[in-house]
Each structure stands twice: as structure tokens, then as C-alpha cells.
Amino acid sequence: LFRSQTVEDKEEQLPKMKRRDFTLAQLSEYDGTQNPRILMAINGKVFDVTRGKKFYGPEGPYGVFAGKDASRGLATFCLDKEALKDTYDDLSDLPASQRD
């Protein structure tokens, strides 16, 4: 059985990224528009969510988190762009139940 490759198949074949640190500016390049790979950070850890492009891509329901530190948005269940910070966010202003 043969099937043709779609754009999504090609994106899934992106080479595995080496483990590395990112600044927020570097992370922002991986929002699915500037780069086919989509990354998001949660509590200091970076996740490659490219395979979930339908959810985390520019048109997806969670696309607001692509290329960002999504910690605050996920902790507060908020999908508003305004809720995400462009600087390091230690979530110290949130109650302990939301920080965990």
C-alpha cells in the first residue's frame, strides 16, 4: 500500500532537536509561522508540539501558546494572548494551587 506524503507528513519528519536552552526571543521563532516546528514552554521545560499542529498551530485553539511560555495560560485556564508575558514569569503572583 502506498500513499503520497502530505505537508503534515513532511513536518513530522523534521529532525529531532537536540536538548538546549532557549531565551524567550529564541522560543518565539518556533510559533509555526516563522518555522515549521512548534515549541512551547511550561514551567521552564520546552516541548515540541509540532505533531499537534492542528491544536498548537497558528489556526489551532491553543495556537496562542506556540512559541511562548504557556505556564500562566495553562495554570489559569486562560487562552487570551494578554495573559501571557513576554518576560520571564515565575507565576509568584498566583496561588500555590495554580502554580503546581
PDB file of C-alpha atoms in Angstrom:
ATOM      1  CA  LEU A   1       0.000   0.000   0.000  1.00  0.00           C
ATOM      2  CA  PHE A   2       1.394   3.402  -0.954  1.00  0.00           C
ATOM      3  CA  ARG A   3       0.307   6.858  -0.039  1.00  0.00           C
ATOM      4  CA  SER A   4       1.566  10.252  -1.005  1.00  0.00           C
ATOM      5  CA  GLN A   5       3.194  12.478   1.545  1.00  0.00           C
ATOM      6  CA  THR A   6       1.190  15.431   2.725  1.00  0.00           C
ATOM      7  CA  VAL A   7       2.599  18.611   4.208  1.00  0.00           C
ATOM      8  CA  GLU A   8       1.829  17.209   7.676  1.00  0.00           C
ATOM      9  CA  ASP A   9       3.829  14.039   6.928  1.00  0.00           C
ATOM     10  CA  LYS A  10       6.838  16.121   5.944  1.00  0.00           C
ATOM     11  CA  GLU A  11       6.580  18.184   9.127  1.00  0.00           C
ATOM     12  CA  GLU A  12       6.516  15.036  11.238  1.00  0.00           C
ATOM     13  CA  GLN A  13       9.830  14.103   9.647  1.00  0.00           C
ATOM     14  CA  LEU A  14      11.656  17.142  10.964  1.00  0.00           C
ATOM     15  CA  PRO A  15      14.941  16.072  12.532  1.00  0.00           C
ATOM     16  CA  LYS A  16      14.835  15.583  16.273  1.00  0.00           C
ATOM     17  CA  MET A  17      16.042  18.670  18.103  1.00  0.00           C
ATOM     18  CA  LYS A  18      18.975  18.438  20.432  1.00  0.00           C
ATOM     19  CA  ARG A  19      18.291  19.339  24.024  1.00  0.00           C
ATOM     20  CA  ARG A  20      19.112  23.007  24.601  1.00  0.00           C
ATOM     21  CA  ASP A  21      18.099  26.133  26.465  1.00  0.00           C
ATOM     22  CA  PHE A  22      16.030  28.885  24.866  1.00  0.00           C
ATOM     23  CA  THR A  23      15.557  32.534  25.615  1.00  0.00           C
ATOM     24  CA  LEU A  24      12.001  33.792  25.192  1.00  0.00           C
ATOM     25  CA  ALA A  25      13.115  35.553  21.989  1.00  0.00           C
ATOM     26  CA  GLN A  26      14.533  32.300  20.586  1.00  0.00           C
ATOM     27  CA  LEU A  27      11.425  30.372  21.598  1.00  0.00           C
ATOM     28  CA  SER A  28       9.195  32.878  19.792  1.00  0.00           C
ATOM     29  CA  GLU A  29      10.710  31.807  16.449  1.00  0.00           C
ATOM     30  CA  TYR A  30       9.005  28.409  16.833  1.00  0.00           C
ATOM     31  CA  ASP A  31       5.397  29.579  16.602  1.00  0.00           C
ATOM     32  CA  GLY A  32       4.507  27.621  13.456  1.00  0.00           C
ATOM     33  CA  THR A  33       4.631  30.647  11.175  1.00  0.00           C
ATOM     34  CA  GLN A  34       8.331  31.538  11.118  1.00  0.00           C
ATOM     35  CA  ASN A  35       9.458  27.932  11.440  1.00  0.00           C
ATOM     36  CA  PRO A  36       7.584  24.676  10.698  1.00  0.00           C
ATOM     37  CA  ARG A  37       8.471  23.392  14.165  1.00  0.00           C
ATOM     38  CA  ILE A  38       6.200  24.460  17.027  1.00  0.00           C
ATOM     39  CA  LEU A  39       7.580  24.702  20.553  1.00  0.00           C
ATOM     40  CA  MET A  40       6.044  25.852  23.805  1.00  0.00           C
ATOM     41  CA  ALA A  41       7.421  26.120  27.316  1.00  0.00           C
ATOM     42  CA  ILE A  42       5.769  25.100  30.572  1.00  0.00           C
ATOM     43  CA  ASN A  43       7.442  25.750  33.920  1.00  0.00           C
ATOM     44  CA  GLY A  44      10.876  26.074  32.358  1.00  0.00           C
ATOM     45  CA  LYS A  45      10.646  22.994  30.124  1.00  0.00           C
ATOM     46  CA  VAL A  46      10.363  23.271  26.351  1.00  0.00           C
ATOM     47  CA  PHE A  47       8.081  20.877  24.474  1.00  0.00           C
ATOM     48  CA  ASP A  48       7.990  20.157  20.753  1.00  0.00           C
ATOM     49  CA  VAL A  49       4.282  20.156  19.890  1.00  0.00           C
ATOM     50  CA  THR A  50       4.728  20.139  16.111  1.00  0.00           C
ATOM     51  CA  ARG A  51       2.786  16.892  15.735  1.00  0.00           C
ATOM     52  CA  GLY A  52      -0.194  18.635  17.332  1.00  0.00           C
ATOM     53  CA  LYS A  53      -0.178  21.426  14.755  1.00  0.00           C
ATOM     54  CA  LYS A  54      -3.978  21.285  14.464  1.00  0.00           C
ATOM     55  CA  PHE A  55      -4.150  22.306  18.117  1.00  0.00           C
ATOM     56  CA  TYR A  56      -0.985  24.397  18.620  1.00  0.00           C
ATOM     57  CA  GLY A  57      -0.519  25.841  15.119  1.00  0.00           C
ATOM     58  CA  PRO A  58      -1.474  29.407  14.192  1.00  0.00           C
ATOM     59  CA  GLU A  59      -5.102  28.478  13.471  1.00  0.00           C
ATOM     60  CA  GLY A  60      -5.458  25.982  16.320  1.00  0.00           C
ATOM     61  CA  PRO A  61      -7.419  26.537  19.534  1.00  0.00           C
ATOM     62  CA  TYR A  62      -4.174  26.582  21.567  1.00  0.00           C
ATOM     63  CA  GLY A  63      -2.129  28.463  18.967  1.00  0.00           C
ATOM     64  CA  VAL A  64      -1.737  31.337  21.427  1.00  0.00           C
ATOM     65  CA  PHE A  65       0.808  29.163  23.291  1.00  0.00           C
ATOM     66  CA  ALA A  66       3.020  28.414  20.261  1.00  0.00           C
ATOM     67  CA  GLY A  67       6.481  29.914  20.657  1.00  0.00           C
ATOM     68  CA  LYS A  68       5.636  31.151  24.144  1.00  0.00           C
ATOM     69  CA  ASP A  69       5.937  30.301  27.818  1.00  0.00           C
ATOM     70  CA  ALA A  70       2.455  28.838  28.268  1.00  0.00           C
ATOM     71  CA  SER A  71       2.760  28.342  32.041  1.00  0.00           C
ATOM     72  CA  ARG A  72       0.429  31.179  33.068  1.00  0.00           C
ATOM     73  CA  GLY A  73      -2.192  30.409  30.443  1.00  0.00           C
ATOM     74  CA  LEU A  74      -2.326  26.745  31.370  1.00  0.00           C
ATOM     75  CA  ALA A  75      -2.264  27.426  35.117  1.00  0.00           C
ATOM     76  CA  THR A  76      -5.171  29.861  34.874  1.00  0.00           C
ATOM     77  CA  PHE A  77      -7.037  28.134  32.011  1.00  0.00           C
ATOM     78  CA  CYS A  78      -6.798  31.378  30.049  1.00  0.00           C
ATOM     79  CA  LEU A  79      -6.373  31.452  26.267  1.00  0.00           C
ATOM     80  CA  ASP A  80      -6.070  35.239  25.991  1.00  0.00           C
ATOM     81  CA  LYS A  81      -2.810  36.489  24.472  1.00  0.00           C
ATOM     82  CA  GLU A  82      -2.792  39.289  27.027  1.00  0.00           C
ATOM     83  CA  ALA A  83      -2.467  36.749  29.849  1.00  0.00           C
ATOM     84  CA  LEU A  84       0.936  35.594  28.557  1.00  0.00           C
ATOM     85  CA  LYS A  85       4.006  37.624  29.450  1.00  0.00           C
ATOM     86  CA  ASP A  86       6.894  38.496  27.141  1.00  0.00           C
ATOM     87  CA  THR A  87       9.321  38.354  30.059  1.00  0.00           C
ATOM     88  CA  TYR A  88      10.295  35.572  32.442  1.00  0.00           C
ATOM     89  CA  ASP A  89       7.235  34.648  34.506  1.00  0.00           C
ATOM     90  CA  ASP A  90       7.772  32.823  37.796  1.00  0.00           C
ATOM     91  CA  LEU A  91       4.000  32.776  38.474  1.00  0.00           C
ATOM     92  CA  SER A  92       4.703  34.032  42.011  1.00  0.00           C
ATOM     93  CA  ASP A  93       1.541  36.138  41.984  1.00  0.00           C
ATOM     94  CA  LEU A  94      -0.648  33.041  41.533  1.00  0.00           C
ATOM     95  CA  PRO A  95      -1.963  30.911  44.415  1.00  0.00           C
ATOM     96  CA  ALA A  96       0.018  27.734  45.122  1.00  0.00           C
ATOM     97  CA  SER A  97      -2.826  25.596  43.693  1.00  0.00           C
ATOM     98  CA  GLN A  98      -2.325  27.228  40.280  1.00  0.00           C
ATOM     99  CA  ARG A  99       1.477  27.157  40.358  1.00  0.00           C
ATOM    100  CA  ASP A 100       1.645  23.370  40.716  1.00  0.00           C
TER     101      ASP A 100
END
